[in-house]
CSV table of C-alpha atoms in Angstrom, one decimal:
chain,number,residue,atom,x,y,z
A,1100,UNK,CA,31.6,26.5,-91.1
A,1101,UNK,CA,33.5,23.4,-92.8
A,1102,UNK,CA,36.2,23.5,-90.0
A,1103,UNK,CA,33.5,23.6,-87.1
A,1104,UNK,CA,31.6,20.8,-88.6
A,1105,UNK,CA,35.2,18.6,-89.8
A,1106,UNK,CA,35.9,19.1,-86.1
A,1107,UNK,CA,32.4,18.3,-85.0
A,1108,UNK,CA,32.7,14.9,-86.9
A,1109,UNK,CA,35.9,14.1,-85.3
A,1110,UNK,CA,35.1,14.5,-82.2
A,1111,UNK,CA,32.0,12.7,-82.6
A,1112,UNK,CA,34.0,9.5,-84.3
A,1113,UNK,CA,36.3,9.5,-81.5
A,1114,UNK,CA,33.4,9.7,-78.6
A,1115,UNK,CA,31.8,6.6,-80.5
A,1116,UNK,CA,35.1,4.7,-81.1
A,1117,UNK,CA,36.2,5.5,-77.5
A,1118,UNK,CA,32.3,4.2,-76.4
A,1119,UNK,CA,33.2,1.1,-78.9
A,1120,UNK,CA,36.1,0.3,-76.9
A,1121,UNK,CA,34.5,0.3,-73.8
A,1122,UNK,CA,31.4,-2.0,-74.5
A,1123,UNK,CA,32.5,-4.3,-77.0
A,1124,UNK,CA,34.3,-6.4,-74.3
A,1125,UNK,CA,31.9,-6.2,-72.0
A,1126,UNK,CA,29.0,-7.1,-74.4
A,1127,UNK,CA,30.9,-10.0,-75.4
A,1128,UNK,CA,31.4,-11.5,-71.8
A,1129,UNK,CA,27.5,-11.2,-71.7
A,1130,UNK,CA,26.8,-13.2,-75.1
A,1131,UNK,CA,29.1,-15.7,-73.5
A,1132,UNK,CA,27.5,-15.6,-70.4
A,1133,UNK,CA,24.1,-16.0,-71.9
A,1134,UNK,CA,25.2,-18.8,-74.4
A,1135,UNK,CA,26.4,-20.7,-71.6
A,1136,UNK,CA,23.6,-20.5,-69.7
A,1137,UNK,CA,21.1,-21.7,-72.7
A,1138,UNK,CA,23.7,-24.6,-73.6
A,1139,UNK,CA,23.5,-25.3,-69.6
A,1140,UNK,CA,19.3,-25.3,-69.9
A,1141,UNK,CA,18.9,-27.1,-73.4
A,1142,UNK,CA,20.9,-30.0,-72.3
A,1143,UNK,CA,19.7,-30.0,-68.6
A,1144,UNK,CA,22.8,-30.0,-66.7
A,1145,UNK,CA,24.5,-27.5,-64.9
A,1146,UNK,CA,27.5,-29.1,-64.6
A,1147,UNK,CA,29.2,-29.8,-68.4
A,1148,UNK,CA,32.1,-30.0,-70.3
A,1149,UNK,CA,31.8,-28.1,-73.8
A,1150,UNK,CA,33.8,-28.5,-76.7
A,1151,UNK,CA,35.3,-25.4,-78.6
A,1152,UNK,CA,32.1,-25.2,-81.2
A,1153,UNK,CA,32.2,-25.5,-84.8
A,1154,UNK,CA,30.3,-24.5,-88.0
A,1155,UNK,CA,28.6,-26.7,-90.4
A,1156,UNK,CA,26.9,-24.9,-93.7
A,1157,UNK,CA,24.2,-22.3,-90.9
A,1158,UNK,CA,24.7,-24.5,-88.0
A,1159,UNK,CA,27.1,-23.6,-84.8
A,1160,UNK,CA,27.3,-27.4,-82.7
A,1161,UNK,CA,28.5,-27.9,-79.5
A,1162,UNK,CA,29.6,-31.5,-78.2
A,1163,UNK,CA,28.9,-31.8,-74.8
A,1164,UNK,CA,29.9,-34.6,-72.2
A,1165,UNK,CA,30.1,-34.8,-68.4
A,1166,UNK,CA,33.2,-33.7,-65.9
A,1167,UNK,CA,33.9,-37.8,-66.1
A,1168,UNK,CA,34.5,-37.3,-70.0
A,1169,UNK,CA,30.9,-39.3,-71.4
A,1170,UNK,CA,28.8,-37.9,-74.3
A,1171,UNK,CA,25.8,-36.0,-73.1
A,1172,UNK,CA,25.0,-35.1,-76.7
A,1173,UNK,CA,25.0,-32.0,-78.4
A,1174,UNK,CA,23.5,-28.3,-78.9
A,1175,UNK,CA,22.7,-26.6,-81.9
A,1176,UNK,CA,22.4,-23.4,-83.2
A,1177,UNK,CA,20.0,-23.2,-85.9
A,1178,UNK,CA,18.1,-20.8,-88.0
A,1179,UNK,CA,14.9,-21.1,-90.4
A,1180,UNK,CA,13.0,-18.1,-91.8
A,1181,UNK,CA,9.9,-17.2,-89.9
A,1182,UNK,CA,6.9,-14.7,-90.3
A,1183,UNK,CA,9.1,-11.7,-89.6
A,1184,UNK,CA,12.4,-12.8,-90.6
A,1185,UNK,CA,15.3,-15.6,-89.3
A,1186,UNK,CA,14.5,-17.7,-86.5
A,1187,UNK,CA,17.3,-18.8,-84.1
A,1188,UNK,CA,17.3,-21.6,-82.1
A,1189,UNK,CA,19.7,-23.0,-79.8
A,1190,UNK,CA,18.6,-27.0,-79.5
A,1191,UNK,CA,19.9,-29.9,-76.7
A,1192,UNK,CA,19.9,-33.4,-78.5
A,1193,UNK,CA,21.0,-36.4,-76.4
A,1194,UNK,CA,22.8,-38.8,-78.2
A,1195,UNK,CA,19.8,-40.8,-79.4
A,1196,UNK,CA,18.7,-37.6,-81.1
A,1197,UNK,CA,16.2,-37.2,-78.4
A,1198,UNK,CA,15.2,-33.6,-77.9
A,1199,UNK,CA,16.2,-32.1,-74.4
A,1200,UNK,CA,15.2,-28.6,-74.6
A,1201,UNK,CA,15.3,-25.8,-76.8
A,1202,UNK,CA,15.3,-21.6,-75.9
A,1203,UNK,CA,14.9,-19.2,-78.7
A,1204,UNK,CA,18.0,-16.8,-79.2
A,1205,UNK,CA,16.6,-14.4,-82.3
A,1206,UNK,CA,13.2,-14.3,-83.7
A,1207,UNK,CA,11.4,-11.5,-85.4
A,1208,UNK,CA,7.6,-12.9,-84.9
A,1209,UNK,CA,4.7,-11.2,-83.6
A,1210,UNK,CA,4.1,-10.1,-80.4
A,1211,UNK,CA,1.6,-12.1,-78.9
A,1212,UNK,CA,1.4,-14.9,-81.7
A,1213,UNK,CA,4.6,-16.2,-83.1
A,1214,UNK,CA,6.7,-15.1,-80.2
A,1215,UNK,CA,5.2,-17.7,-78.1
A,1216,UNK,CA,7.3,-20.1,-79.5
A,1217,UNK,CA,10.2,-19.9,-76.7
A,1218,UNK,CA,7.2,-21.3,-74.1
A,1219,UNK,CA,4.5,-23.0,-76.2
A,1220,UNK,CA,7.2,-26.0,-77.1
A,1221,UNK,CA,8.6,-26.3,-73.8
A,1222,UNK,CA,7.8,-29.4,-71.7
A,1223,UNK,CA,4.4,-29.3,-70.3
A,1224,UNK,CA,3.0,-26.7,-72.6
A,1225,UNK,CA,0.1,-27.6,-75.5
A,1226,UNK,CA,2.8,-27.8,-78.3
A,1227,UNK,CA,5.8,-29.8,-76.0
A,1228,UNK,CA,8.8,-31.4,-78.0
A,1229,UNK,CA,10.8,-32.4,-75.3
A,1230,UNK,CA,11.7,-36.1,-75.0
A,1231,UNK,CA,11.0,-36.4,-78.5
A,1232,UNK,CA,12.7,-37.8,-81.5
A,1233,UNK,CA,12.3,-36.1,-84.9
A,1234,UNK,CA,13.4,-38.8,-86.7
A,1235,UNK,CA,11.0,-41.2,-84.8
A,1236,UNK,CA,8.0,-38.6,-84.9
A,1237,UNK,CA,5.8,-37.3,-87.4
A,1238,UNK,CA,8.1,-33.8,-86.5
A,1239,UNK,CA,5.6,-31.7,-87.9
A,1240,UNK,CA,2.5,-29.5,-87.4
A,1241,UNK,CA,-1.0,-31.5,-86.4
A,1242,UNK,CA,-2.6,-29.1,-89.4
A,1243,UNK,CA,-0.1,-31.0,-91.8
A,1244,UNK,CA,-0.3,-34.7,-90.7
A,1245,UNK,CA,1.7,-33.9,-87.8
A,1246,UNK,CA,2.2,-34.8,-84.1
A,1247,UNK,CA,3.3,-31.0,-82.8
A,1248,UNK,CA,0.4,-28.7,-82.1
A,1249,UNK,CA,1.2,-25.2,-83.5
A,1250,UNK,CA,0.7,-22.0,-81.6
A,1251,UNK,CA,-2.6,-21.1,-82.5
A,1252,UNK,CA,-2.7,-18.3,-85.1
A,1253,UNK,CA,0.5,-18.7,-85.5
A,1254,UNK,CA,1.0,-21.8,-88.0
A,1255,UNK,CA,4.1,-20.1,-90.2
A,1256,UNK,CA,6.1,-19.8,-87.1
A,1257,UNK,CA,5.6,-23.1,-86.1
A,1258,UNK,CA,6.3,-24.7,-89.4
A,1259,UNK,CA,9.6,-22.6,-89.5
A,1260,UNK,CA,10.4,-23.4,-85.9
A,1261,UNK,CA,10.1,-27.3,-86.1
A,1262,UNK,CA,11.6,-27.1,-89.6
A,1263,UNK,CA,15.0,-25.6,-88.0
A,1264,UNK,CA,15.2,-28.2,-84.9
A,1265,UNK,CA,14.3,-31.1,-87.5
A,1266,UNK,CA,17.2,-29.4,-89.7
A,1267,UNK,CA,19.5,-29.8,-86.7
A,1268,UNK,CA,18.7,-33.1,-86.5
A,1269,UNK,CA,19.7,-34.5,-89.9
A,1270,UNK,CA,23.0,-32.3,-90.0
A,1271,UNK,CA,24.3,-33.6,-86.6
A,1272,UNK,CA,22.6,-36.8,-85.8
A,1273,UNK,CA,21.6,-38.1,-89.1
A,1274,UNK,CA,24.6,-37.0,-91.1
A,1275,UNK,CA,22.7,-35.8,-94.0
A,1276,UNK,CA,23.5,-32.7,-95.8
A,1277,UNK,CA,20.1,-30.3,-95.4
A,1278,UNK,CA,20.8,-28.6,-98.3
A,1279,UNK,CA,21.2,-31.9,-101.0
A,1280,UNK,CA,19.2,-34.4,-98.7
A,1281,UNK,CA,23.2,-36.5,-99.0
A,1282,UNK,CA,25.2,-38.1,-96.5
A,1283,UNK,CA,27.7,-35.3,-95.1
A,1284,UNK,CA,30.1,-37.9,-94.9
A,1285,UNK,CA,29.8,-39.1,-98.5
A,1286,UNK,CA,29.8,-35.3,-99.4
A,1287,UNK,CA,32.8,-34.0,-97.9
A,1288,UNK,CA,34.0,-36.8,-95.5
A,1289,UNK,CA,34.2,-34.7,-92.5
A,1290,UNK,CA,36.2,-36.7,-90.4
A,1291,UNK,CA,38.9,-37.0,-93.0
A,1292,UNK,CA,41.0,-34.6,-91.2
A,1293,UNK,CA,39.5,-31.9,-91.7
A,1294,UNK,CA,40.5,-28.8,-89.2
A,1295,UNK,CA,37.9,-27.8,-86.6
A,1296,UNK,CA,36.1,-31.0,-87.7
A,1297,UNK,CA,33.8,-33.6,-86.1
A,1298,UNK,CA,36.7,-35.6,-85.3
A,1299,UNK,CA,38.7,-32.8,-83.3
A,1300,UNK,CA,35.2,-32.5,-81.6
A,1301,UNK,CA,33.4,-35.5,-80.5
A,1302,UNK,CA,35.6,-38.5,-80.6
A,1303,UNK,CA,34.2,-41.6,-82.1
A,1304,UNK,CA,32.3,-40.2,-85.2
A,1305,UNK,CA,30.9,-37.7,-87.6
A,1306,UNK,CA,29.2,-35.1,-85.5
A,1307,UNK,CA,27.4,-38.0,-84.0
A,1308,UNK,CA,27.3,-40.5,-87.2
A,1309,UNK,CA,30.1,-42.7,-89.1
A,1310,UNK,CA,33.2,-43.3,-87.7
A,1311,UNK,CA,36.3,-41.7,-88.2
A,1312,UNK,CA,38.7,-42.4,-91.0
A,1313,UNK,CA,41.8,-41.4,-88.8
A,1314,UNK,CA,42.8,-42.5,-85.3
A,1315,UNK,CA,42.3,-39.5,-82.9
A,1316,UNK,CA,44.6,-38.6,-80.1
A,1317,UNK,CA,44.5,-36.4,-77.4
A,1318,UNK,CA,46.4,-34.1,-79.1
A,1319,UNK,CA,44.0,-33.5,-81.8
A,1320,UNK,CA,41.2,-32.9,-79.4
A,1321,UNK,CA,41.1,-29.0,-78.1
A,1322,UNK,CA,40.9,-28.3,-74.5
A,1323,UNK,CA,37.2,-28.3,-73.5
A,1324,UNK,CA,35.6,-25.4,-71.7
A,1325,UNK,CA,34.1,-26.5,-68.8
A,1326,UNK,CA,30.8,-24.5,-67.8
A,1327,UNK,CA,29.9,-24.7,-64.4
């Protein structure tokens, strides 16, 4: 009986790393396909140029500019806790800090209540960000002072989902650390250098604030994707 069931097991591993081997690639051409797609409908364009993306503290940011080479902005990836667990966001800022659109990549809410949040923000619905600024708004919640209508019921989810875009905001268009409330660039000076930095990324500043303290060449710069 422990030889049948060793052998069971070992054949079983093998079926599942053999499986493994199949999907994995093919799952990972459809996460790329899907994140291009939401970077394509958060910044409005379908026609961009996208930067190889780095990582700040929780945030993934993509600097995006036109075929011709000019700054459309940037994407975010950003995560806040919700009701039922993290909340993941993937956020189009024009280079004013203007909101351009937003889809939700992860969320745990409830059906029917806080899972309404990848429609009830959109332009035209009852709680719609688009077009505007979080650090010209009152970027939260009516039922706090606010000038964003929550979902109704559903007042957690909201607070968490503004809180992660606003979040997004201050790391890559205000500069400040989220965590301390402190410049990023007095923190760690981002743009000193650093590998995979702002620098390397968007040329002219830090992740859309402060200038860079070294000259950047086209060497530094990696070869943009370009999503069509």
């Amino acid at each position: 009986m422990l030889v049948v069931l060793t052998v069971i097991a070992i054949v079983a591993a093998g079926v599942l790393a053999y499986v493994n081997s199949v999907t994995a690639p093919q799952i990972e051409k459809i996460n790329k396909e899907n994140l291009a797609a939401g970077i394509k409908a958060v910044m409005g364009s379908d026609e961009i140029v996208v930067s190889e993306p780095w990582e700040d503290d929780s945030f993934v940011i993509y600097a995006v500019s036109d075929k011709a080479g000019n700054s459309l902005g940037n994407a975010v990836v950003t995560t806040e806790n919700g009701f039922g667990g993290p909340l993941k966001v993937l956020v189009g800022f024009n280079n004013d800090g203007d909101i351009l659109g937003y889809t939700v990549l992860e969320h745990a809410e409830t059906p029917g209540l806080g899972a309404k949040a990848n429609e009830w923000f959109q332009k035209g619905e009852k709680g719609d960000i688009v077009g505007m600024n979080p650090g010209k708004t009152n970027f939260t919640v009516s039922k706090d002072g606010g000038d964003v209508d929550a979902i109704t019921a559903s007042t957690i989810t909201s607070r968490a989902f503004l809180k992660a875009i606003k979040n997004a905001y201050e790391k890559v268009i205000s500069g400040v650390d989220v965590a301390s409330g402190a410049s990023r660039q007095a923190k760690d000076n981002c743009c000193k250098g650093k590998e995979g930095g702002c620098c390397k990324a968007k040329k002219g500043g830090c992740c859309g604030s402060g200038k860079c303290e070294k000259e950047v060449t086209a060497s530094d710069i990696e070869t943009p994707e370009v999503i069509e």
